[in-house]
Amino acid sequence: MRVTVWGTRGSIATPGPQTARYGGNTSCVSVEGEDGTWLVLDAGTGVRTCGAAIPKSVKRVDLFLTHLHMDHIIGLGFFAPLLRPGMDLHIWGPRSAGADLKTRLSRYLSPPLFPVRLSEVPADVSLHEIAAADATIGELHVTSSFVTHPDPALGYRITSRGRTVAYIPDHEPALGVEGFPIGPQWTSGHTVAAGADLLIHDSQYTGAEYDGRVGWGHSSIDQSVAFAQQAGVGELLLFHHDPAHDDAMLDVLANDAAERAGTSLVTAAATEGAVVEL
Amino acid sequence: MAQQEIETILARQLASYLSTPVFLVDPAGNLVFYNEAAEGVLGQRFSETGALGVDEWSRDWRPSDESGKPLVADQLPVVIALRDKHPASSDFWIAGHDGVRRHIDVHAFPLIGIAGGFVGAVALFWEMK
């Protein structure tokens, strides 16, 4: 399968020359199976270019939303498959104890925030509320679990032909855990990430930044590396870059992660447009 | 060992920050955690006790009524919360691992996850003095 990164940034899009290399678009990653299956993970601003890249011959697309914070759905109205008549578009998102997925998405996709209502788009849209998903779409098998983040958020694990990518863009597994990590049994997200060939994981903060933002739902670089090492993943892609971190800062953080990981783990900071073949 | 459900992990994290004694079990009644405040009442550190089956923990702390008559597991609030999936409360006596007999007031609640899944039960309790 082919994993492509379309948006790397967390919180808010940060376009401009100082973020040109790592990218300023918010969270979006696609996964293509060798059989032509297309999955899209999150609909941040990066989903616009992702949608434009999906061939017109593709008749079904599955969009998996980790959660409904704005940086993960704000691009949805500009996702080309949504505007294609006859497109079989499946949108999967976390179940809530309150309103259903349609109601929650429609808060954004309706006036005055957006001119077109979700019920009016040309695509044939099917909504799926999930918790512990276990779905097979073409050759791609998708499972999910809730992870530690304010408001329910999911992590996704996608497997095909014996290879696995795990996607947990917003995650604070170290919250309230003294001596993190304290073992797989008590680590949020472990089931999603365990043994993955590629883990795309929240790495928003430096250690010093994290100390002032405990409970905000994100990880520091060192926590992300420790989480990945415990999970025994092959490669860690640092993701959900802080909007205040420019390219120069991300170079430093990427080096820091590589030093922390040593030889136990391959690490890199996610860049917009990056492609990983698994 | 398999990862606990996220609701169980978050319950443990909350418990670890409380000075209220908290006792956490999985859907089968297996003890998976109690906090530092509970250690003072139960007379042993969790790191020494470790995870215990319901038959073990309901026997080890020798729950009894005021006269010393043993209580069976089915009479304990945690077991009732697990079985009936509604809150249960009662007060009774236990014998701590430190050998001290204590009168405790226990309030147990089932833990129902956001997706409706039953993930266990939590008991908050106090020593009555």
Tab-separated table of C-alpha atoms in Angstrom:
chain	number	residue	atom	x	y	z
A	1	MET	CA	0.000	0.000	0.000
A	2	ARG	CA	1.018	3.579	-0.571
A	3	VAL	CA	0.797	6.108	2.256
A	4	THR	CA	0.827	9.763	1.204
A	5	VAL	CA	0.979	12.742	3.545
A	6	TRP	CA	-1.147	15.720	2.443
A	7	GLY	CA	-1.228	17.732	5.652
A	8	THR	CA	1.179	17.579	8.575
A	9	ARG	CA	0.234	20.514	10.747
A	10	GLY	CA	-1.769	20.560	13.958
A	11	SER	CA	-4.250	23.069	15.311
A	12	ILE	CA	-4.334	25.586	12.446
A	13	ALA	CA	-2.973	25.821	8.922
A	14	THR	CA	0.296	27.715	8.751
A	15	PRO	CA	1.152	28.509	5.126
A	16	GLY	CA	4.185	30.589	4.258
A	17	PRO	CA	7.838	30.425	3.351
A	18	GLN	CA	8.909	29.418	6.855
A	19	THR	CA	6.839	26.228	6.750
A	20	ALA	CA	7.246	25.417	3.060
A	21	ARG	CA	9.373	22.277	3.475
A	22	TYR	CA	7.369	20.445	6.150
A	23	GLY	CA	4.085	21.976	5.048
A	24	GLY	CA	1.395	24.193	6.492
A	25	ASN	CA	-1.747	22.183	5.787
A	26	THR	CA	-3.547	20.467	8.635
A	27	SER	CA	-3.958	16.725	9.068
A	28	CYS	CA	-4.623	14.518	6.075
A	29	VAL	CA	-3.077	11.232	4.978
A	30	SER	CA	-4.201	8.861	2.242
A	31	VAL	CA	-3.697	5.122	1.983
A	32	GLU	CA	-3.992	3.431	-1.415
A	33	GLY	CA	-4.197	-0.292	-1.781
A	34	GLU	CA	-2.585	-2.076	-4.679
A	35	ASP	CA	-6.118	-2.947	-5.798
A	36	GLY	CA	-6.968	0.745	-6.189
A	37	THR	CA	-8.782	1.133	-2.873
A	38	TRP	CA	-8.568	4.684	-1.501
A	39	LEU	CA	-8.769	5.528	2.188
A	40	VAL	CA	-8.324	9.053	3.460
A	41	LEU	CA	-7.451	9.765	7.072
A	42	ASP	CA	-8.807	13.092	8.343
A	43	ALA	CA	-10.001	16.100	6.411
A	44	GLY	CA	-7.774	18.962	7.474
A	45	THR	CA	-6.834	21.545	4.878
A	46	GLY	CA	-4.576	18.951	3.257
A	47	VAL	CA	-7.637	17.032	2.074
A	48	ARG	CA	-8.195	19.534	-0.741
A	49	THR	CA	-5.087	18.501	-2.661
A	50	CYS	CA	-5.636	14.891	-1.650
A	51	GLY	CA	-9.127	14.889	-3.139
A	52	ALA	CA	-7.896	16.484	-6.337
A	53	ALA	CA	-5.354	13.671	-6.721
A	54	ILE	CA	-7.902	10.873	-6.507
A	55	PRO	CA	-8.454	9.617	-10.073
A	56	LYS	CA	-11.881	10.188	-11.590
A	57	SER	CA	-12.022	6.457	-12.227
A	58	VAL	CA	-12.238	5.818	-8.472
A	59	LYS	CA	-15.897	5.317	-7.619
A	60	ARG	CA	-15.620	4.732	-3.885
A	61	VAL	CA	-13.632	6.629	-1.272
A	62	ASP	CA	-13.639	6.018	2.494
A	63	LEU	CA	-12.803	8.990	4.697
A	64	PHE	CA	-11.906	8.104	8.280
A	65	LEU	CA	-12.081	11.001	10.748
A	66	THR	CA	-10.184	10.583	13.987
A	67	HIS	CA	-12.296	13.268	15.645
A	68	LEU	CA	-14.174	16.409	14.777
A	69	HIS	CA	-11.870	19.182	15.932
A	70	MET	CA	-11.723	21.827	13.229
A	71	ASP	CA	-8.165	21.132	12.108
A	72	HIS	CA	-9.331	17.616	11.155
A	73	ILE	CA	-12.537	18.499	9.287
A	74	ILE	CA	-12.115	22.035	7.967
A	75	GLY	CA	-11.137	20.830	4.491
A	76	LEU	CA	-14.149	18.550	4.116
A	77	GLY	CA	-16.199	21.034	2.121
A	78	PHE	CA	-13.368	21.269	-0.425
A	79	PHE	CA	-12.813	17.510	-0.775
A	80	ALA	CA	-13.345	16.807	-4.485
A	81	PRO	CA	-15.062	13.406	-4.053
A	82	LEU	CA	-17.789	15.156	-2.064
A	83	LEU	CA	-18.631	17.161	-5.161
A	84	ARG	CA	-18.599	14.290	-7.682
A	85	PRO	CA	-22.046	12.988	-8.694
A	86	GLY	CA	-22.225	9.249	-8.241
A	87	MET	CA	-19.226	9.079	-5.933
A	88	ASP	CA	-19.795	6.479	-3.227
A	89	LEU	CA	-18.325	8.401	-0.315
A	90	HIS	CA	-18.216	6.778	3.104
A	91	ILE	CA	-17.390	9.016	6.060
A	92	TRP	CA	-16.421	7.215	9.248
A	93	GLY	CA	-16.158	9.091	12.531
A	94	PRO	CA	-16.157	8.550	16.272
A	95	ARG	CA	-19.345	7.749	18.085
A	96	SER	CA	-20.335	10.286	20.695
A	97	ALA	CA	-22.363	10.042	23.853
A	98	GLY	CA	-24.333	13.029	22.533
A	99	ALA	CA	-25.306	14.057	19.018
A	100	ASP	CA	-24.932	11.688	16.057
A	101	LEU	CA	-22.212	12.092	13.438
A	102	LYS	CA	-24.488	13.751	10.884
A	103	THR	CA	-25.609	16.371	13.375
A	104	ARG	CA	-22.071	17.100	14.471
A	105	LEU	CA	-20.655	17.368	10.943
A	106	SER	CA	-23.607	19.474	9.845
A	107	ARG	CA	-22.728	22.091	12.413
A	108	TYR	CA	-19.858	22.939	10.077
A	109	LEU	CA	-21.336	21.923	6.714
A	110	SER	CA	-24.300	24.276	6.838
A	111	PRO	CA	-24.867	28.038	6.718
A	112	PRO	CA	-23.591	30.328	8.028
A	113	LEU	CA	-20.267	28.470	8.333
A	114	PHE	CA	-20.484	26.796	4.902
A	115	PRO	CA	-22.855	27.503	1.984
A	116	VAL	CA	-23.645	23.877	1.129
A	117	ARG	CA	-25.368	21.480	3.468
A	118	LEU	CA	-24.071	17.952	3.844
A	119	SER	CA	-27.454	16.674	2.619
A	120	GLU	CA	-27.099	18.709	-0.598
A	121	VAL	CA	-23.707	17.540	-1.871
A	122	PRO	CA	-23.608	15.653	-5.226
A	123	ALA	CA	-21.844	12.553	-3.838
A	124	ASP	CA	-23.747	9.676	-2.313
A	125	VAL	CA	-22.609	10.035	1.284
A	126	SER	CA	-22.882	7.250	3.842
A	127	LEU	CA	-22.025	8.030	7.443
A	128	HIS	CA	-20.654	5.435	9.849
A	129	GLU	CA	-20.361	6.044	13.580
A	130	ILE	CA	-17.668	3.845	15.014
A	131	ALA	CA	-15.828	2.996	18.191
A	132	ALA	CA	-13.944	-0.251	17.752
A	133	ALA	CA	-14.156	-0.449	13.960
A	134	ASP	CA	-13.341	-3.684	12.186
A	135	ALA	CA	-13.903	-3.063	8.485
A	136	THR	CA	-12.490	-4.478	5.290
A	137	ILE	CA	-12.519	-2.158	2.296
A	138	GLY	CA	-11.001	-3.705	-0.782
A	139	GLU	CA	-7.666	-5.104	0.318
A	140	LEU	CA	-7.387	-2.740	3.289
A	141	HIS	CA	-8.418	-3.870	6.764
A	142	VAL	CA	-9.186	-1.058	9.202
A	143	THR	CA	-9.500	-1.253	12.965
A	144	SER	CA	-9.838	1.575	15.456
A	145	SER	CA	-9.755	2.331	19.161
A	146	PHE	CA	-10.444	5.402	21.226
A	147	VAL	CA	-7.315	7.119	22.513
A	148	THR	CA	-6.525	9.786	25.082
A	149	HIS	CA	-7.511	13.199	23.700
A	150	PRO	CA	-10.095	15.811	24.750
A	151	ASP	CA	-13.411	14.891	23.120
A	152	PRO	CA	-13.507	11.342	21.856
A	153	ALA	CA	-10.792	10.659	19.292
A	154	LEU	CA	-9.902	7.484	17.462
A	155	GLY	CA	-6.639	5.993	16.304
A	156	TYR	CA	-6.682	3.884	13.140
A	157	ARG	CA	-4.722	0.800	12.166
A	158	ILE	CA	-4.714	-0.231	8.516
A	159	THR	CA	-3.314	-3.537	7.352
A	160	SER	CA	-2.802	-4.930	3.885
A	161	ARG	CA	-0.770	-7.879	2.665
A	162	GLY	CA	0.946	-8.224	6.033
A	163	ARG	CA	1.992	-4.570	6.289
A	164	THR	CA	0.517	-2.080	8.748
A	165	VAL	CA	0.282	1.667	9.101
A	166	ALA	CA	-1.015	3.170	12.366
A	167	TYR	CA	-2.383	6.699	12.484
A	168	ILE	CA	-2.807	8.531	15.803
A	169	PRO	CA	-2.474	12.237	15.017
A	170	ASP	CA	-3.871	13.614	18.277
A	171	HIS	CA	-2.827	11.693	21.333
A	172	GLU	CA	-1.623	12.308	24.859
A	173	PRO	CA	-0.832	8.846	26.220
A	174	ALA	CA	1.448	10.284	28.908
A	175	LEU	CA	-1.357	12.224	30.595
A	176	GLY	CA	-1.372	11.349	34.265
A	177	VAL	CA	1.157	8.553	33.859
A	178	GLU	CA	4.160	8.798	36.138
A	179	GLY	CA	7.211	7.282	34.497
A	180	PHE	CA	5.587	7.019	31.056
A	181	PRO	CA	5.436	4.570	29.433
A	182	ILE	CA	4.553	1.974	32.070
A	183	GLY	CA	3.858	-0.975	29.792
A	184	PRO	CA	1.470	-1.868	26.988
A	185	GLN	CA	-1.407	-2.794	29.267
A	186	TRP	CA	-1.748	0.755	30.582
A	187	THR	CA	-0.812	2.756	27.501
A	188	SER	CA	-3.519	4.417	25.440
A	189	GLY	CA	-3.179	3.601	21.745
A	190	HIS	CA	-0.903	0.620	22.190
A	191	THR	CA	-3.290	-1.774	20.443
A	192	VAL	CA	-3.466	0.570	17.454
A	193	ALA	CA	0.296	0.957	17.126
A	194	ALA	CA	1.701	-2.397	18.249
A	195	GLY	CA	4.178	-3.766	15.746
A	196	ALA	CA	3.162	-1.386	12.952
A	197	ASP	CA	5.603	-0.915	10.112
A	198	LEU	CA	4.800	2.799	10.090
A	199	LEU	CA	3.364	4.871	12.933
A	200	ILE	CA	2.152	8.397	12.199
A	201	HIS	CA	1.914	9.947	15.640
A	202	ASP	CA	1.264	13.213	17.406
A	203	SER	CA	4.597	14.878	18.208
A	204	GLN	CA	3.471	18.453	18.630
A	205	TYR	CA	5.627	19.728	21.454
A	206	THR	CA	9.109	19.939	22.815
A	207	GLY	CA	9.452	18.602	26.342
A	208	ALA	CA	9.492	22.137	27.724
A	209	GLU	CA	6.387	23.099	25.767
A	210	TYR	CA	4.541	20.021	26.973
A	211	ASP	CA	5.100	20.959	30.603
A	212	GLY	CA	2.957	24.043	30.062
A	213	ARG	CA	0.301	22.240	28.032
A	214	VAL	CA	-0.505	19.121	30.005
A	215	GLY	CA	-4.034	17.981	29.246
A	216	TRP	CA	-4.225	19.677	25.861
A	217	GLY	CA	-4.289	16.277	24.194
A	218	HIS	CA	-0.898	16.135	22.502
A	219	SER	CA	2.518	14.566	22.913
A	220	SER	CA	6.056	15.809	23.134
A	221	ILE	CA	8.763	14.424	20.875
A	222	ASP	CA	10.276	12.320	23.651
A	223	GLN	CA	6.883	10.876	24.599
A	224	SER	CA	6.184	10.031	20.979
A	225	VAL	CA	9.501	8.227	20.630
A	226	ALA	CA	8.964	6.343	23.899
A	227	PHE	CA	5.453	5.347	22.813
A	228	ALA	CA	6.741	4.072	19.464
A	229	GLN	CA	9.600	2.153	21.061
A	230	GLN	CA	7.274	0.428	23.504
A	231	ALA	CA	4.915	-0.446	20.639
A	232	GLY	CA	7.782	-1.927	18.655
A	233	VAL	CA	7.034	-0.038	15.459
A	234	GLY	CA	9.400	0.025	12.509
A	235	GLU	CA	9.283	3.722	11.663
A	236	LEU	CA	7.870	6.732	13.478
A	237	LEU	CA	6.648	9.691	11.472
A	238	LEU	CA	6.451	12.756	13.720
A	239	PHE	CA	3.130	14.420	12.931
A	240	HIS	CA	0.716	17.205	13.898
A	241	HIS	CA	3.477	19.805	13.930
A	242	ASP	CA	2.872	22.766	16.179
A	243	PRO	CA	1.898	25.889	14.199
A	244	ALA	CA	4.661	27.802	15.994
A	245	HIS	CA	7.349	25.420	14.736
A	246	ASP	CA	8.900	26.576	11.485
A	247	ASP	CA	11.052	24.414	9.214
A	248	ALA	CA	14.249	25.248	11.081
A	249	MET	CA	12.683	24.259	14.387
A	250	LEU	CA	11.333	21.016	12.916
A	251	ASP	CA	14.828	20.159	11.671
A	252	VAL	CA	16.032	20.444	15.256
A	253	LEU	CA	13.137	18.352	16.594
A	254	ALA	CA	13.642	15.689	13.946
A	255	ASN	CA	17.305	15.402	14.951
A	256	ASP	CA	16.331	15.276	18.598
A	257	ALA	CA	13.908	12.416	17.900
A	258	ALA	CA	16.549	10.508	15.927
A	259	GLU	CA	19.043	10.858	18.789
A	260	ARG	CA	16.487	9.680	21.330
A	261	ALA	CA	15.494	6.727	19.175
A	262	GLY	CA	19.051	5.653	18.520
A	263	THR	CA	19.187	2.472	16.517
A	264	SER	CA	15.932	1.108	17.939
A	265	LEU	CA	13.655	3.044	15.672
A	266	VAL	CA	13.651	4.977	12.401
A	267	THR	CA	12.220	8.457	12.861
A	268	ALA	CA	11.424	11.357	10.558
A	269	ALA	CA	9.329	14.497	10.703
A	270	ALA	CA	6.371	14.243	8.336
A	271	THR	CA	6.592	16.425	5.252
A	272	GLU	CA	3.727	17.371	3.016
A	273	GLY	CA	3.855	15.262	-0.126
A	274	ALA	CA	5.889	12.484	1.432
A	275	VAL	CA	5.092	9.013	0.133
A	276	VAL	CA	5.839	5.792	2.015
A	277	GLU	CA	5.464	2.501	0.188
A	278	LEU	CA	4.669	-0.415	2.496
B	1	MET	CA	-0.451	-8.369	28.153
B	2	ALA	CA	-3.287	-6.799	26.141
B	3	GLN	CA	-4.034	-3.108	26.426
B	4	GLN	CA	-6.855	-2.155	28.774
B	5	GLU	CA	-9.847	-0.278	27.381
B	6	ILE	CA	-9.262	3.475	27.146
B	7	GLU	CA	-11.978	4.133	29.737
B	8	THR	CA	-10.149	1.839	32.181
B	9	ILE	CA	-6.841	3.568	31.496
B	10	LEU	CA	-8.418	6.993	32.062
B	11	ALA	CA	-10.129	5.751	35.239
B	12	ARG	CA	-6.769	4.586	36.561
B	13	GLN	CA	-5.180	7.918	35.673
B	14	LEU	CA	-7.918	9.801	37.497
B	15	ALA	CA	-7.670	7.476	40.491
B	16	SER	CA	-3.935	7.997	40.705
B	17	TYR	CA	-4.574	11.721	41.238
B	18	LEU	CA	-7.230	11.314	43.929
B	19	SER	CA	-6.816	11.136	47.654
B	20	THR	CA	-10.118	9.258	47.752
B	21	PRO	CA	-9.520	5.497	47.855
B	22	VAL	CA	-10.436	3.945	44.491
B	23	PHE	CA	-10.637	0.261	43.516
B	24	LEU	CA	-10.928	-0.677	39.828
B	25	VAL	CA	-12.008	-4.015	38.349
B	26	ASP	CA	-12.484	-5.325	34.809
B	27	PRO	CA	-15.780	-6.816	33.511
B	28	ALA	CA	-14.858	-10.234	34.925
B	29	GLY	CA	-14.285	-8.730	38.360
B	30	ASN	CA	-10.527	-9.009	38.232
B	31	LEU	CA	-8.836	-6.327	40.281
B	32	VAL	CA	-6.756	-4.226	37.880
B	33	PHE	CA	-5.799	-1.268	40.068
B	34	TYR	CA	-6.215	0.497	43.367
B	35	ASN	CA	-4.712	3.856	44.173
B	36	GLU	CA	-2.343	5.038	46.858
B	37	ALA	CA	-5.187	6.242	49.066
B	38	ALA	CA	-6.713	2.755	48.916
B	39	GLU	CA	-3.394	1.206	49.880
B	40	GLY	CA	-3.704	2.869	53.274
B	41	VAL	CA	-7.069	1.192	53.884
B	42	LEU	CA	-6.267	-2.175	52.330
B	43	GLY	CA	-2.970	-2.387	54.133
B	44	GLN	CA	-0.820	-3.260	51.151
B	45	ARG	CA	0.665	-1.486	48.156
B	46	PHE	CA	-0.851	-2.300	44.770
B	47	SER	CA	2.606	-3.053	43.443
B	48	GLU	CA	2.773	-5.869	46.003
B	49	THR	CA	-0.751	-7.138	45.452
B	50	GLY	CA	-0.832	-6.999	41.662
B	51	ALA	CA	-3.824	-8.015	39.630
B	52	LEU	CA	-6.140	-10.464	41.420
B	53	GLY	CA	-9.150	-12.509	40.393
B	54	VAL	CA	-12.486	-11.750	42.026
B	55	ASP	CA	-12.298	-14.931	44.093
B	56	GLU	CA	-8.909	-13.901	45.402
B	57	TRP	CA	-9.557	-10.294	46.351
B	58	SER	CA	-13.012	-10.972	47.766
B	59	ARG	CA	-11.376	-13.549	50.056
B	60	ASP	CA	-8.043	-11.876	50.802
B	61	TRP	CA	-9.508	-8.847	52.558
B	62	ARG	CA	-11.982	-11.054	54.459
B	63	PRO	CA	-15.095	-8.841	54.197
B	64	SER	CA	-17.477	-9.355	57.094
B	65	ASP	CA	-20.381	-7.770	58.908
B	66	GLU	CA	-20.096	-6.035	62.234
B	67	SER	CA	-20.292	-9.311	64.143
B	68	GLY	CA	-17.504	-10.792	62.067
B	69	LYS	CA	-19.734	-13.037	59.949
B	70	PRO	CA	-18.053	-13.398	56.526
B	71	LEU	CA	-19.713	-11.819	53.481
B	72	VAL	CA	-19.763	-13.719	50.232
B	73	ALA	CA	-18.592	-12.039	47.052
B	74	ASP	CA	-22.135	-11.595	45.728
B	75	GLN	CA	-22.907	-9.274	48.651
B	76	LEU	CA	-20.112	-6.837	47.845
B	77	PRO	CA	-21.004	-3.544	46.093
B	78	VAL	CA	-18.386	-4.000	43.359
B	79	VAL	CA	-19.724	-7.425	42.476
B	80	ILE	CA	-23.310	-6.131	42.493
B	81	ALA	CA	-22.318	-3.209	40.228
B	82	LEU	CA	-20.710	-5.669	37.831
B	83	ARG	CA	-23.581	-8.144	37.900
B	84	ASP	CA	-26.530	-5.722	37.799
B	85	LYS	CA	-24.808	-2.840	36.004
B	86	HIS	CA	-26.136	-0.242	38.401
B	87	PRO	CA	-24.604	1.535	41.393
B	88	ALA	CA	-24.436	-0.284	44.713
B	89	SER	CA	-23.405	0.802	48.201
B	90	SER	CA	-22.905	-0.731	51.601
B	91	ASP	CA	-20.682	-0.597	54.646
B	92	PHE	CA	-18.846	-3.567	56.094
B	93	TRP	CA	-15.590	-4.593	57.683
B	94	ILE	CA	-12.397	-5.818	56.071
B	95	ALA	CA	-9.134	-7.150	57.396
B	96	GLY	CA	-6.234	-5.308	55.823
B	97	HIS	CA	-3.069	-7.083	54.815
B	98	ASP	CA	-1.450	-5.171	57.679
B	99	GLY	CA	-3.676	-7.146	60.060
B	100	VAL	CA	-5.935	-4.212	60.982
B	101	ARG	CA	-9.716	-4.645	60.861
B	102	ARG	CA	-11.395	-1.601	59.332
B	103	HIS	CA	-14.991	-0.478	58.885
B	104	ILE	CA	-15.429	0.858	55.334
B	105	ASP	CA	-18.233	2.520	53.368
B	106	VAL	CA	-18.169	1.464	49.698
B	107	HIS	CA	-19.888	3.033	46.673
B	108	ALA	CA	-19.464	1.099	43.446
B	109	PHE	CA	-20.430	2.118	39.894
B	110	PRO	CA	-20.417	0.222	36.602
B	111	LEU	CA	-18.187	1.739	33.921
B	112	ILE	CA	-20.040	2.005	30.629
B	113	GLY	CA	-17.885	3.290	27.762
B	114	ILE	CA	-18.812	5.921	25.200
B	115	ALA	CA	-19.710	3.237	22.699
B	116	GLY	CA	-21.924	1.531	25.256
B	117	GLY	CA	-19.374	-1.129	26.066
B	118	PHE	CA	-19.194	-2.438	29.599
B	119	VAL	CA	-15.602	-2.094	30.735
B	120	GLY	CA	-15.784	-2.916	34.440
B	121	ALA	CA	-16.587	-1.162	37.690
B	122	VAL	CA	-15.041	1.326	40.043
B	123	ALA	CA	-15.496	1.562	43.787
B	124	LEU	CA	-14.881	4.636	45.901
B	125	PHE	CA	-14.646	3.919	49.582
B	126	TRP	CA	-13.850	5.450	52.935
B	127	GLU	CA	-12.780	4.152	56.268
B	128	MET	CA	-15.482	4.976	58.801
B	129	LYS	CA	-14.091	6.255	62.081
